[in-house]
CSV table of C-alpha atoms in Angstrom, one decimal:
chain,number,residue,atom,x,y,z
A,1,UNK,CA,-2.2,69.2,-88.3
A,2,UNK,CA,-3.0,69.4,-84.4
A,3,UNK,CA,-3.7,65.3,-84.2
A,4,UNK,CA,0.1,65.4,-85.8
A,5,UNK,CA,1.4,67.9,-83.4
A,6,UNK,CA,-0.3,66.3,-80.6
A,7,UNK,CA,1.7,62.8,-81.8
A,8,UNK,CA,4.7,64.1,-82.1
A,9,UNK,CA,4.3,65.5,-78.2
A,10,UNK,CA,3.0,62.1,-76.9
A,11,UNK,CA,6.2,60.2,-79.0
A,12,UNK,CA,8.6,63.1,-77.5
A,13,UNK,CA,7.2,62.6,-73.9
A,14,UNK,CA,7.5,58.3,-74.2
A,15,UNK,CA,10.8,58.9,-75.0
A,16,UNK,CA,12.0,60.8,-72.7
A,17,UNK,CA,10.2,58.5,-70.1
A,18,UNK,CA,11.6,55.0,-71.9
A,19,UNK,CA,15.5,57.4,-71.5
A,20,UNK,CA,14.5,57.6,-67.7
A,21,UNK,CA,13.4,54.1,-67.0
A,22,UNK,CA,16.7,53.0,-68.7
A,23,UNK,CA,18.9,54.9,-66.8
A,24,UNK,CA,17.6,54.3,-63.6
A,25,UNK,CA,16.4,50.7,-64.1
A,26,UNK,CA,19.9,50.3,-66.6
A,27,UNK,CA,22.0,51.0,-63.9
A,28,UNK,CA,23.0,54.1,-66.1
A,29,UNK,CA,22.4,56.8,-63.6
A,30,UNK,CA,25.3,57.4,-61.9
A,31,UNK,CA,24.3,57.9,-58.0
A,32,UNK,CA,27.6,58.4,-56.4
A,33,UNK,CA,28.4,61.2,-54.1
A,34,UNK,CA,31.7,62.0,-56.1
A,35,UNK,CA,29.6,63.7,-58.7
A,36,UNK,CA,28.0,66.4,-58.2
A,37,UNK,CA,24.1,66.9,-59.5
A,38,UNK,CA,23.8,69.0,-62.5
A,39,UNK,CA,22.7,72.4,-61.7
A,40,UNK,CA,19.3,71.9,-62.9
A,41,UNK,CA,18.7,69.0,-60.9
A,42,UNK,CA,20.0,70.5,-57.9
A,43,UNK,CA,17.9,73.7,-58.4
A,44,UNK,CA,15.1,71.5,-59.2
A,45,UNK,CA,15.5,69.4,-55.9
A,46,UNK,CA,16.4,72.3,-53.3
A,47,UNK,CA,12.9,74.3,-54.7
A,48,UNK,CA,10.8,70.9,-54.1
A,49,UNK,CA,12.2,70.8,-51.1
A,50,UNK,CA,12.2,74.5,-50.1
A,51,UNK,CA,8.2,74.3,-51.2
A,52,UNK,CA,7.3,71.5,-49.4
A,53,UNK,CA,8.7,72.5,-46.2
A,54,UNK,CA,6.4,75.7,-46.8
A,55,UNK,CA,3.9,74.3,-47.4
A,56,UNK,CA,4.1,71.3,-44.6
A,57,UNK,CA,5.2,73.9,-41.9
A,58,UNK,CA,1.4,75.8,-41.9
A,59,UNK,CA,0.0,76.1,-39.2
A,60,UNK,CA,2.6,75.5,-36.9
A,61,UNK,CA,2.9,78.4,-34.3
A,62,UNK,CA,6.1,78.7,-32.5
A,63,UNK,CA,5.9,79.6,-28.7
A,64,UNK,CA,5.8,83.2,-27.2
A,65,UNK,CA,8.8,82.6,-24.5
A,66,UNK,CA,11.0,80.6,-28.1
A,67,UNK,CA,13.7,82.7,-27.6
A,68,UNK,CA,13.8,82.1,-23.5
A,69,UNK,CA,17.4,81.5,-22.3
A,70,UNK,CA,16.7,78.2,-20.0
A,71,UNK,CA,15.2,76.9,-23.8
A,72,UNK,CA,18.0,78.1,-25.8
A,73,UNK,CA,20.7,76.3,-23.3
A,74,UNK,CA,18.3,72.8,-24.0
A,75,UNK,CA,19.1,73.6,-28.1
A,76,UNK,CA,23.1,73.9,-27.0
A,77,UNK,CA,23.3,70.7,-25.3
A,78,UNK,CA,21.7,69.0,-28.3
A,79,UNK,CA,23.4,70.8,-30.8
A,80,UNK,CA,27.0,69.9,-30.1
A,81,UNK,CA,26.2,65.6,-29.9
A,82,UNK,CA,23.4,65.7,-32.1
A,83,UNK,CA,23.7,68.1,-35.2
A,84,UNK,CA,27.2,69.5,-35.3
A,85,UNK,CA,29.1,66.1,-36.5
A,86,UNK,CA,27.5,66.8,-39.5
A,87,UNK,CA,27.1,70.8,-39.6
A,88,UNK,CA,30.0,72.0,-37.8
A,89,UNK,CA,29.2,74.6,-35.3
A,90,UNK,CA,30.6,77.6,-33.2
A,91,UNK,CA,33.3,75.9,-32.0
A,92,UNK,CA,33.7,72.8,-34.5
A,93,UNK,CA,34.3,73.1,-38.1
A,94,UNK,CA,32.5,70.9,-40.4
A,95,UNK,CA,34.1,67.5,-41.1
A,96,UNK,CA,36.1,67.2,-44.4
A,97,UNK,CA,33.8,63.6,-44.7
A,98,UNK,CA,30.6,65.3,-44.3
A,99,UNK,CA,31.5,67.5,-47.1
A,100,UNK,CA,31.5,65.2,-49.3
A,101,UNK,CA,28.3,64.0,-49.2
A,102,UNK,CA,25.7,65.0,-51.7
A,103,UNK,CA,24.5,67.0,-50.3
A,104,UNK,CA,26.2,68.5,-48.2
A,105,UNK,CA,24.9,69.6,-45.4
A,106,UNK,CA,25.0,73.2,-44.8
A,107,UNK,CA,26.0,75.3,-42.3
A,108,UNK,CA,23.3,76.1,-39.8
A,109,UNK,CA,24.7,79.6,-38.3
A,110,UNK,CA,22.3,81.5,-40.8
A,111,UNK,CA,19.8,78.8,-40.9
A,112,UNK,CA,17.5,81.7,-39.1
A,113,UNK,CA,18.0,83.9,-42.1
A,114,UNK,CA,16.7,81.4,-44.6
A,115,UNK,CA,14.2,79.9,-42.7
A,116,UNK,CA,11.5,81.0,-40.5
A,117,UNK,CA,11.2,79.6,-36.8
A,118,UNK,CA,7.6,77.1,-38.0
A,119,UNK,CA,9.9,76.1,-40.7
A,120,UNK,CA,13.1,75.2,-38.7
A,121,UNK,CA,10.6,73.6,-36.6
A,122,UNK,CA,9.4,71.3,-39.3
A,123,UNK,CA,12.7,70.7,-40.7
A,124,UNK,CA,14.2,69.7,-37.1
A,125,UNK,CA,11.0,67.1,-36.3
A,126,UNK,CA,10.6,65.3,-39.4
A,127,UNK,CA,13.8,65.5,-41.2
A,128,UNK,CA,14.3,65.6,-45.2
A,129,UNK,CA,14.4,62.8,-47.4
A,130,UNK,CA,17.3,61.8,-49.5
A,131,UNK,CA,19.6,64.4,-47.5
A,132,UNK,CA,20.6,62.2,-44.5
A,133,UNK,CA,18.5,65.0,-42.4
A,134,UNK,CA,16.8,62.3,-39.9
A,135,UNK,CA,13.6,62.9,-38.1
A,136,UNK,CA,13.7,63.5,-34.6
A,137,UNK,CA,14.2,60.4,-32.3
A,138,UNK,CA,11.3,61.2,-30.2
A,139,UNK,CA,8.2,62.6,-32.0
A,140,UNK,CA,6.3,63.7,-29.2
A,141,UNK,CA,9.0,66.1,-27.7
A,142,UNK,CA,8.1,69.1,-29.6
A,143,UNK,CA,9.5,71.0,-26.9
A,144,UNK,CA,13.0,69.5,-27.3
A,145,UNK,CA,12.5,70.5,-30.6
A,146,UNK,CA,11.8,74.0,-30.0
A,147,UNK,CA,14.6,74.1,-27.8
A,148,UNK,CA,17.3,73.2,-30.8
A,149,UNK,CA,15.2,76.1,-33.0
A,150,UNK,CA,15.7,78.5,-30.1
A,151,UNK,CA,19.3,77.7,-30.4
A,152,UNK,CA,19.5,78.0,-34.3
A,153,UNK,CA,18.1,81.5,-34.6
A,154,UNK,CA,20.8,82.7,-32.1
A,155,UNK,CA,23.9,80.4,-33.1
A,156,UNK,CA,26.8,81.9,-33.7
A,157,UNK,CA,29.1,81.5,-36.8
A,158,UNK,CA,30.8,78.7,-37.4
A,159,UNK,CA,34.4,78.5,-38.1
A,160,UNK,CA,35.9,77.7,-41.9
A,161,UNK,CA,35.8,73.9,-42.9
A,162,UNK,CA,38.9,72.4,-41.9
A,163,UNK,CA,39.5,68.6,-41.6
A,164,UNK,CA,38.5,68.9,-37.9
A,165,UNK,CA,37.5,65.7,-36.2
A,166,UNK,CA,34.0,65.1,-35.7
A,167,UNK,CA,32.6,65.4,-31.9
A,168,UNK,CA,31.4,61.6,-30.7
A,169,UNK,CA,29.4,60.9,-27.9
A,170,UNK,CA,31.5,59.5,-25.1
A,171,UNK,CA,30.5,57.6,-21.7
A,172,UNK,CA,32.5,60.0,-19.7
A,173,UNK,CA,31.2,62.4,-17.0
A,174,UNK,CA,32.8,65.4,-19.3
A,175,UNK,CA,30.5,64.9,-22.1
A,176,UNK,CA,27.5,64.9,-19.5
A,177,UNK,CA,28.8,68.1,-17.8
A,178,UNK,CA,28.0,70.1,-21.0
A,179,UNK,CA,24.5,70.1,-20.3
A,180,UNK,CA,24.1,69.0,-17.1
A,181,UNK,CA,26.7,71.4,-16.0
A,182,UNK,CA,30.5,71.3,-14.2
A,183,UNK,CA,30.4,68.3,-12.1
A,184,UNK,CA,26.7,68.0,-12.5
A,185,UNK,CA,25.5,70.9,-10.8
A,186,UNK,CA,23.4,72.1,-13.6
A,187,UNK,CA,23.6,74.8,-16.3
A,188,UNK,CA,23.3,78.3,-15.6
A,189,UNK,CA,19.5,79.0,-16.9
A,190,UNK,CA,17.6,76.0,-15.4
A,191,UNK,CA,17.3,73.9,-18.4
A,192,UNK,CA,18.3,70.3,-17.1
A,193,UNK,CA,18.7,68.5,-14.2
A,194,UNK,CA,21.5,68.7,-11.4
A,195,UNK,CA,22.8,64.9,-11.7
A,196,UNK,CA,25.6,66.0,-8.3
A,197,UNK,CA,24.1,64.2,-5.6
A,198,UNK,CA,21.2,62.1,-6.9
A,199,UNK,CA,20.4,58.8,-6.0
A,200,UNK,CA,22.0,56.3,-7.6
A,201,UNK,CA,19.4,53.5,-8.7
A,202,UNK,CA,17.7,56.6,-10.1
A,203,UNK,CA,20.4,57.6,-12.4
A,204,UNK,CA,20.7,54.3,-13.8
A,205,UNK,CA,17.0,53.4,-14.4
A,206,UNK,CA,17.1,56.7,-15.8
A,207,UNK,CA,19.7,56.1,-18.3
A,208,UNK,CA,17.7,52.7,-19.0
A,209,UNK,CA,14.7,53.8,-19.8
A,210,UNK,CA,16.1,56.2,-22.1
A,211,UNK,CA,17.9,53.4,-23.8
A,212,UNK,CA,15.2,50.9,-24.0
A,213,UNK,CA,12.4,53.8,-25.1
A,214,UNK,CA,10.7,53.3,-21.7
A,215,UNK,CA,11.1,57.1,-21.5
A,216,UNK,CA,11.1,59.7,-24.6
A,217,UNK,CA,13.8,62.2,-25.7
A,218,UNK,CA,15.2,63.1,-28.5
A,219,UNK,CA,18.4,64.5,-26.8
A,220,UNK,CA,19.1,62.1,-24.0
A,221,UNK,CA,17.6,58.7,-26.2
A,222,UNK,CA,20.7,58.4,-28.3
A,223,UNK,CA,23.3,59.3,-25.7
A,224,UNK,CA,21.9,56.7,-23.2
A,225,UNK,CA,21.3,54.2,-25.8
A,226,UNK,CA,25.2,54.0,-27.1
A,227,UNK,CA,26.4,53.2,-23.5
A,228,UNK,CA,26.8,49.7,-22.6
A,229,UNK,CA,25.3,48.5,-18.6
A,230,UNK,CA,28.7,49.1,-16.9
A,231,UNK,CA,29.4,52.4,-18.2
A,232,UNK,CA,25.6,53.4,-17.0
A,233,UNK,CA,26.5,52.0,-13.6
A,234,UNK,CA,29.7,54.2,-13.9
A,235,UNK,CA,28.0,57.0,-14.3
A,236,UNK,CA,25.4,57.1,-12.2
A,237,UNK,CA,27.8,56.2,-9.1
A,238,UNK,CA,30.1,58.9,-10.7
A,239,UNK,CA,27.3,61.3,-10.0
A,240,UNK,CA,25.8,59.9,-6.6
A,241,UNK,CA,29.1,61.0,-4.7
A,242,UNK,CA,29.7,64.4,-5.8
A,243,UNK,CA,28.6,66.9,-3.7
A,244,UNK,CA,25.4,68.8,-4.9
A,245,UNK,CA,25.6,72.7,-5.5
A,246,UNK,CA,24.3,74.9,-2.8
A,247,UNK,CA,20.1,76.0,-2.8
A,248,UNK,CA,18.7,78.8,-4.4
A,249,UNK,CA,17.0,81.4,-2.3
A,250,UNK,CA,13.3,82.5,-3.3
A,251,UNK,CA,13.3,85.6,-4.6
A,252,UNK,CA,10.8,87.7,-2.6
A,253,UNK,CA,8.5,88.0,-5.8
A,254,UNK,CA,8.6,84.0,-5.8
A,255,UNK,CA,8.0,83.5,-1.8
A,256,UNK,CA,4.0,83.1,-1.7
A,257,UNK,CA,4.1,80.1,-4.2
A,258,UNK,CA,6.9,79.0,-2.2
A,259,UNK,CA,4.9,78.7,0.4
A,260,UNK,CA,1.7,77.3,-1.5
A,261,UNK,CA,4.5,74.5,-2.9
A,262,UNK,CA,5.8,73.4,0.6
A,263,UNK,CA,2.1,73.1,1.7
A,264,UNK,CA,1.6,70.6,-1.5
A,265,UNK,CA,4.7,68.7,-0.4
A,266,UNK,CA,3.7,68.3,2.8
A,267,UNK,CA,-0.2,67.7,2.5
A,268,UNK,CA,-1.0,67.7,-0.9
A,269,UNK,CA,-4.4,69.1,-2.1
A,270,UNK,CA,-7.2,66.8,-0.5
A,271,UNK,CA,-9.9,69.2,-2.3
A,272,UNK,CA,-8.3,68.3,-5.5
A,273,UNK,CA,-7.1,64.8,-4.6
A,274,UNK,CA,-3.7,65.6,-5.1
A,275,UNK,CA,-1.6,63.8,-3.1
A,276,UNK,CA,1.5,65.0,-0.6
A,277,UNK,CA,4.7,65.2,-2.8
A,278,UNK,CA,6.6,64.6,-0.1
A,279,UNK,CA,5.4,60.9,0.7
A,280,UNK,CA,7.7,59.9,-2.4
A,281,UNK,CA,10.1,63.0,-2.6
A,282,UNK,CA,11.3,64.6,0.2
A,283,UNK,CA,9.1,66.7,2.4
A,284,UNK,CA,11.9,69.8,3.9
A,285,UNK,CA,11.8,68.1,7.1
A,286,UNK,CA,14.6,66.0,6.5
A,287,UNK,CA,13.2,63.2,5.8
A,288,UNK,CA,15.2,60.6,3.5
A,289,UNK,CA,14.2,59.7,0.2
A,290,UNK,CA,13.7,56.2,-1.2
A,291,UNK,CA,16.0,55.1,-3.3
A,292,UNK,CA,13.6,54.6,-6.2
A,293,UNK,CA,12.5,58.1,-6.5
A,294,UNK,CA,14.2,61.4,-7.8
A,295,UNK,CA,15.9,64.1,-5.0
A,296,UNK,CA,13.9,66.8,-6.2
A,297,UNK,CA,15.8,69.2,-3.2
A,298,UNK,CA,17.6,71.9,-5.2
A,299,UNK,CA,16.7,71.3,-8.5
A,300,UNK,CA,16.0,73.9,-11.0
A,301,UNK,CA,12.6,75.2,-11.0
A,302,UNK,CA,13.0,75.6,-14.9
A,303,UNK,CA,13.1,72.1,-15.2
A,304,UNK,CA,11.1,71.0,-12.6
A,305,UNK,CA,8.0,73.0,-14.3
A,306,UNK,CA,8.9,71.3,-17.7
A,307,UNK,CA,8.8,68.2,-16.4
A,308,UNK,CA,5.7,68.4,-14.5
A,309,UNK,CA,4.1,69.7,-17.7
A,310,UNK,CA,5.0,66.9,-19.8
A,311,UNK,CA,3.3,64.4,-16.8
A,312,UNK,CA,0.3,66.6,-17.4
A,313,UNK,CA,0.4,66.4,-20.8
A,314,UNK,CA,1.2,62.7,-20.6
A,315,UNK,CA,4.2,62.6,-23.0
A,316,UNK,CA,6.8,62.5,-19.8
A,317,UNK,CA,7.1,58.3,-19.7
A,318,UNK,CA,9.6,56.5,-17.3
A,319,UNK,CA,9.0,54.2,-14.9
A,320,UNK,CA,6.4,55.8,-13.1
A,321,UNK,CA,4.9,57.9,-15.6
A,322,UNK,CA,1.4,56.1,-14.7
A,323,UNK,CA,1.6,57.1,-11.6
A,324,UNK,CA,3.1,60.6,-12.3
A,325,UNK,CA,0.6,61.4,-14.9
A,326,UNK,CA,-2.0,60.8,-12.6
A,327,UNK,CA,-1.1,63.1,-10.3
A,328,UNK,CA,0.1,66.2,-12.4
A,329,UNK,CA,-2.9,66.1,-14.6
A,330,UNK,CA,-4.9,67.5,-11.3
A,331,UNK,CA,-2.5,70.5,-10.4
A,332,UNK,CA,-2.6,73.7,-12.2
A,333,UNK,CA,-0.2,76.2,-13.4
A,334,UNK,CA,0.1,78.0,-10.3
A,335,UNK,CA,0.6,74.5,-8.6
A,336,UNK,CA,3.2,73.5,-10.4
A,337,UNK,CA,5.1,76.7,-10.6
A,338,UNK,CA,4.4,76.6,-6.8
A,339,UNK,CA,6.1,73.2,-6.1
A,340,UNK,CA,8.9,74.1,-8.4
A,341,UNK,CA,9.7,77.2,-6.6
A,342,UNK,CA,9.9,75.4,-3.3
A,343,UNK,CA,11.9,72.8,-4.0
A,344,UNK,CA,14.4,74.6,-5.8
A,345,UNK,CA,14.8,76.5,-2.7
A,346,UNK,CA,15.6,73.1,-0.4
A,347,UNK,CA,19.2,72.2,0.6
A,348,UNK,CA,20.1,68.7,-1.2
């Protein structure tokens, strides 16, 4: 009785396998978007998927300062070019063509509700198969990352679907200025750079490196790579011209590592063998800048730290990341707070 029982299973099981590889392998399964999954397949799919972003996401501990505002203004600027084409967002509905993918993607204004921040994390990096969820473009950016989950968990709602155009990435200076600030003078917590007033050659090698992968981000890779040559020459001679934003004071809580920074631009640390930043940058005594090398005069001290940490880190790139690297590796925290401090506090 139990060798029968025990056949009929086996025969039972080979069936339903020989059903499987004729509908998939028969052309029988029907895999177009204009019909739905059945709800069992679609329960079964979202749980493997819910699972293994569980189980993947272990171990993964968000940052203390996640929810910092100069971090949360990075996950805007992202947000709007990179993920809301397809998810809609505060002030974009989703598109009526997303909706009709299958899946669709969802909304993401509760995606804190449903998800914890190491999961959102996971999700954001490495993307999820068979969704059109891609990974992210630059996969040793984790903070760029963290930045769009800082954003997520404080996004506000979305507006109904409506058939509202989707937002495209555009070579002019308005689609820049939403990070990077009105007329490039930089956003309100720090996050990016001030483009207003930097040299030219910069901007554009800049832009190139991002295009060509000489230099890794996940937000600013696929802007710079859908611009052709002229419109990168455009816009960084858009930018050159326009006068830079005034300098921010030092707070008097700040002014000691002021003071420690304008001693590293000037002479560097010999007991450390850092060298003086000001033989490449500028130096506060007016000295000008070659061409080559980013104005660092007035630039946030936000994103001056983050930078510097990347170099340290060794995941900055560009075309002097060698050189860079080398040097950050040797300062320390308070150094590089220090010499973020001070030359935020220069004139441009």
């Amino acid at each position: 009785m139990r060798a029968k029982t025990w056949l009929i299973a086996g025969l039972a099981t080979a069936g339903v396998v020989a059903l499987a590889l004729l509908g998939a392998w028969g052309g029988l399964y029907n895999v177009a978007a204009s019909k739905p999954h059945l709800d069992v397949t679609r329960w079964a799919l979202h749980q493997a998927m819910r699972n293994s972003v569980a189980f993947h996401a272990r171990g993964i501990v968000p940052p203390p300062d996640l929810d910092e505002p100069s971090r949360v203004e990075r996950g805007v600027g992202h947000y709007s070019i990179g993920c809301a084409p397809c998810h809609g967002g505060p002030d974009q509905a989703q598109n009526l063509v997303v909706q009709h993918m299958q899946p669709a993607p969802p909304t993401l204004d509760e995606a804190a509700d449903h998800w914890s921040a190491r999961e959102l994390f996971w999700i954001v990096k490495h993307g999820v198969k068979y969704t059109g969820m891609p990974a992210w473009p630059a996969n040793n950016r984790d903070d760029e990352v963290w930045a769009v989950v800082a954003y997520l968990r404080q996004m506000p709602a979305s507006p109904p679907p409506a058939e509202s155009p989707s937002l495209r990435m555009s070579a002019t200076p308005e689609s820049c200025n939403g990070c990077h600030g009105p007329a490039g003078g930089g956003g309100p917590h720090g996050a990016t750079p001030r483009l207003a007033g930097q040299n030219e050659a910069y901007l554009a090698r800049t832009l190139r490196d991002y295009a060509q992968g000489k230099r890794q981000s996940g937000i600013m890779a696929p802007v710079a790579h859908a611009l052709s040559e002229a419109e990168i020459d455009r816009l960084a001679a858009h930018y050159a011209v326009l006068t830079p934003p005034p300098a921010i004071a030092p707070a008097t809580s700040v002014a000691a590592g002021t003071r420690l920074g304008e001693r590293l631009v000037r002479a560097g640390a010999p007991e450390s063998r850092v060298p003086a930043c000001g033989a490449c940058h500028e130096d506060g005594q007016g000295r000008a800048v070659d061409p080559r090398y980013p104005r660092l005069a007035g630039q946030p001290a936000p994103y001056l730290t983050q930078q510097l940490r990347l170099w340290r880190a060794g995941t900055r790139g560009g075309g002097f990341g060698p050189v860079m690297t080398a040097v950050a590796r040797k300062l320390t925290d308070e150094q590089i707070q220090a010499l973020a401090d001070y030359y935020e506090s220069l004139p441009r």
